[in-house]
Each structure stands twice: as structure tokens, then as C-alpha cells.
Amino acid sequence: MQGYLRIGDMVAPLSLAKGPRLADGRLVSLGADGLDVGGDRWPVAYARDGDRLWVHLGGQIHELVWVDPVAFHEAAGAAGANNIVAAPMPGLVVRLIASEGQEVCEGDPLLVIESMKLETTLRAPADGALALHVAAGQGFDRGAPLATITPKD
């Protein structure tokens, strides 16, 4: 099963098959002694309320929200499917061309992905502000939302 973890404005695909894993395959676990992401450990304090988890890490509090994949895609569809840059195939983000929050125009290059040794530049489907849901080096599944464009008012 795959879902999405919303951390502030960022959305990260999270697979629950074989334990909770990020899109790049790193196992994620949160225990009484800290947060472990792919073998890297950080001491944290946390509190849980339903699908929300508040994590105190590095002097900051982060709210993490589990988002069911069906609910995620229904909300994205209601917001306007034309504003979502979805992965056309599974792959890896090679590099980001545009920056988080940047105003982009329809057709502007946003990021470069690689799948089966083929690099593809994904472009903005509309004018607006860019919200990136992936980072360079991150893997993703086909159909995963990589970015969203919020239209100008």
C-alpha cells in the first residue's frame, strides 16, 4: 500500500509494503528513542493525534499528516488535475530546474527525471506558483504527484 506523508507544504510518497519506506527505499521508523530514516538516527520527542504526528526535531516542531492515497488524488482532482505534474513512469528525479514557490509560466521546465536511462524534462502545465513534492535523487512511482502549480488569482 502506498500513501502520502504531508510535512508542511511538502508531500512525500510513503510505501507501507515491507515496512514504511520513503520513495527512495529508505525504511522509516519512529520509536521511543528517536527517528530512524535508512539507518540515520535523530533523537526526537513526538505526540500523536489520529493521522497527525507532531515531531520535535532540531529545535523545531514539524507536523506530519498521513494522507490516504484515494483522498490525496480526489483532493488533487478537485483542485484541478491540470495543475498537477504527475510522473509519467516510475523513475528518479535527476535535478530540479525551478525552485519551490517560484512563479512559472505554462511550458517552463520544472524538473528532469530519469526512467530506464532516458532523461525527460517535465514542464509546467499552467501559469502559477510552483510547489515541489520531490527532491533531487528521490525515486517515485508512476502517477506520483511530483509538483503542483497553484494558479494566480
GROMACS .gro file of C-alpha atoms in nm:
model
  153
    1MET     CA    1   0.000   0.000   0.000
    2GLN     CA    2   0.123   0.348  -0.081
    3GLY     CA    3   0.009   0.672   0.071
    4TYR     CA    4   0.145   1.020   0.114
    5LEU     CA    5   0.302   1.194   0.409
    6ARG     CA    6   0.238   1.568   0.422
    7ILE     CA    7   0.509   1.764   0.605
    8GLY     CA    8   0.415   2.130   0.596
    9ASP     CA    9   0.379   2.212   0.225
   10MET     CA   10   0.586   1.912   0.112
   11VAL     CA   11   0.421   1.583   0.014
   12ALA     CA   12   0.631   1.266   0.018
   13PRO     CA   13   0.515   0.930  -0.120
   14LEU     CA   14   0.532   0.668   0.157
   15SER     CA   15   0.507   0.295   0.092
   16LEU     CA   16   0.384   0.064   0.367
   17ALA     CA   17   0.491  -0.255   0.189
   18LYS     CA   18   0.770  -0.429   0.382
   19GLY     CA   19   0.756  -0.158   0.649
   20PRO     CA   20   0.709   0.217   0.597
   21ARG     CA   21   0.956   0.336   0.331
   22LEU     CA   22   1.018   0.663   0.151
   23ALA     CA   23   1.008   0.665  -0.229
   24ASP     CA   24   1.386   0.617  -0.241
   25GLY     CA   25   1.350   0.290  -0.044
   26ARG     CA   26   1.478   0.408   0.295
   27LEU     CA   27   1.298   0.243   0.586
   28VAL     CA   28   1.137   0.488   0.831
   29SER     CA   29   1.072   0.408   1.197
   30LEU     CA   30   0.981   0.621   1.495
   31GLY     CA   31   1.040   0.480   1.840
   32ALA     CA   32   1.073   0.597   2.197
   33ASP     CA   33   1.445   0.655   2.141
   34GLY     CA   34   1.428   0.851   1.816
   35LEU     CA   35   1.358   0.871   1.444
   36ASP     CA   36   1.541   0.633   1.210
   37VAL     CA   37   1.548   0.700   0.834
   38GLY     CA   38   1.751   0.445   0.643
   39GLY     CA   39   1.991   0.389   0.934
   40ASP     CA   40   2.039   0.758   1.019
   41ARG     CA   41   1.907   0.829   1.371
   42TRP     CA   42   1.793   1.151   1.536
   43PRO     CA   43   1.671   1.198   1.892
   44VAL     CA   44   1.313   1.328   1.883
   45ALA     CA   45   1.012   1.386   2.101
   46TYR     CA   46   0.670   1.334   1.945
   47ALA     CA   47   0.296   1.333   2.008
   48ARG     CA   48   0.027   1.164   1.800
   49ASP     CA   49  -0.338   1.256   1.743
   50GLY     CA   50  -0.517   1.038   1.485
   51ASP     CA   51  -0.346   1.080   1.147
   52ARG     CA   52  -0.134   1.371   1.275
   53LEU     CA   53   0.207   1.339   1.430
   54TRP     CA   54   0.396   1.630   1.584
   55VAL     CA   55   0.773   1.570   1.593
   56HIS     CA   56   1.019   1.792   1.781
   57LEU     CA   57   1.348   1.764   1.594
   58GLY     CA   58   1.644   2.000   1.589
   59GLY     CA   59   1.468   2.270   1.790
   60GLN     CA   60   1.165   2.280   1.558
   61ILE     CA   61   0.823   2.118   1.568
   62HIS     CA   62   0.707   1.951   1.246
   63GLU     CA   63   0.351   1.837   1.182
   64LEU     CA   64   0.332   1.520   0.975
   65VAL     CA   65  -0.001   1.405   0.838
   66TRP     CA   66  -0.076   1.065   0.683
   67VAL     CA   67  -0.286   1.118   0.372
   68ASP     CA   68  -0.474   0.821   0.227
   69PRO     CA   69  -0.385   0.782  -0.143
   70VAL     CA   70  -0.750   0.788  -0.255
   71ALA     CA   71  -0.820   1.104  -0.056
   72PHE     CA   72  -0.498   1.261  -0.187
   73HIS     CA   73  -0.588   1.206  -0.551
   74GLU     CA   74  -0.952   1.308  -0.500
   75ALA     CA   75  -0.839   1.637  -0.344
   76ALA     CA   76  -0.586   1.690  -0.621
   77GLY     CA   77  -0.857   1.627  -0.881
   78ALA     CA   78  -1.090   1.875  -0.712
   79ALA     CA   79  -0.811   2.133  -0.715
   80GLY     CA   80  -0.771   2.090  -1.089
   81ALA     CA   81  -0.592   1.791  -1.236
   82ASN     CA   82  -0.435   2.017  -1.499
   83ASN     CA   83  -0.225   2.180  -1.227
   84ILE     CA   84  -0.054   1.857  -1.112
   85VAL     CA   85   0.271   1.738  -1.264
   86ALA     CA   86   0.242   1.360  -1.229
   87ALA     CA   87   0.514   1.107  -1.304
   88PRO     CA   88   0.455   0.957  -1.649
   89MET     CA   89   0.656   0.649  -1.546
   90PRO     CA   90   0.848   0.527  -1.240
   91GLY     CA   91   1.192   0.676  -1.205
   92LEU     CA   92   1.429   0.909  -1.026
   93VAL     CA   93   1.449   1.290  -1.003
   94VAL     CA   94   1.778   1.387  -1.169
   95ARG     CA   95   1.763   1.760  -1.096
   96LEU     CA   96   1.527   2.042  -1.012
   97ILE     CA   97   1.525   2.331  -1.260
   98ALA     CA   98   1.267   2.555  -1.091
   99SER     CA   99   1.254   2.640  -0.720
  100GLU     CA  100   0.984   2.594  -0.457
  101GLY     CA  101   0.741   2.889  -0.466
  102GLN     CA  102   0.876   3.019  -0.797
  103GLU     CA  103   0.624   3.176  -1.034
  104VAL     CA  104   0.625   2.971  -1.355
  105CYS     CA  105   0.454   3.003  -1.691
  106GLU     CA  106   0.291   2.723  -1.887
  107GLY     CA  107   0.565   2.529  -2.066
  108ASP     CA  108   0.851   2.634  -1.834
  109PRO     CA  109   1.086   2.346  -1.746
  110LEU     CA  110   1.042   2.234  -1.383
  111LEU     CA  111   1.249   1.921  -1.327
  112VAL     CA  112   1.434   1.643  -1.505
  113ILE     CA  113   1.351   1.278  -1.436
  114GLU     CA  114   1.518   0.957  -1.546
  115SER     CA  115   1.349   0.630  -1.624
  116MET     CA  116   1.514   0.335  -1.796
  117LYS     CA  117   1.821   0.552  -1.870
  118LEU     CA  118   1.607   0.810  -2.053
  119GLU     CA  119   1.602   1.167  -1.920
  120THR     CA  120   1.280   1.363  -1.958
  121THR     CA  121   1.215   1.730  -1.876
  122LEU     CA  122   0.875   1.789  -1.717
  123ARG     CA  123   0.717   2.127  -1.785
  124ALA     CA  124   0.459   2.346  -1.614
  125PRO     CA  125   0.104   2.264  -1.728
  126ALA     CA  126  -0.022   2.611  -1.631
  127ASP     CA  127   0.086   2.954  -1.502
  128GLY     CA  128   0.123   2.991  -1.125
  129ALA     CA  129   0.333   2.926  -0.815
  130LEU     CA  130   0.529   2.600  -0.800
  131ALA     CA  131   0.504   2.355  -0.508
  132LEU     CA  132   0.757   2.073  -0.536
  133HIS     CA  133   0.676   1.735  -0.379
  134VAL     CA  134   1.012   1.569  -0.454
  135ALA     CA  135   1.383   1.637  -0.417
  136ALA     CA  136   1.679   1.564  -0.645
  137GLY     CA  137   1.777   1.200  -0.615
  138GLN     CA  138   1.433   1.089  -0.495
  139GLY     CA  139   1.263   0.792  -0.657
  140PHE     CA  140   0.892   0.777  -0.739
  141ASP     CA  141   0.620   0.552  -0.883
  142ARG     CA  142   0.420   0.606  -1.200
  143GLY     CA  143   0.143   0.858  -1.139
  144ALA     CA  144   0.305   1.006  -0.827
  145PRO     CA  145   0.248   1.382  -0.794
  146LEU     CA  146   0.589   1.546  -0.841
  147ALA     CA  147   0.476   1.909  -0.834
  148THR     CA  148   0.164   2.121  -0.820
  149ILE     CA  149   0.103   2.460  -0.980
  150THR     CA  150  -0.122   2.697  -0.784
  151PRO     CA  151  -0.282   2.936  -1.033
  152LYS     CA  152  -0.253   3.311  -0.985
  153ASP     CA  153  -0.568   3.476  -0.854
   0.00000   0.00000   0.00000
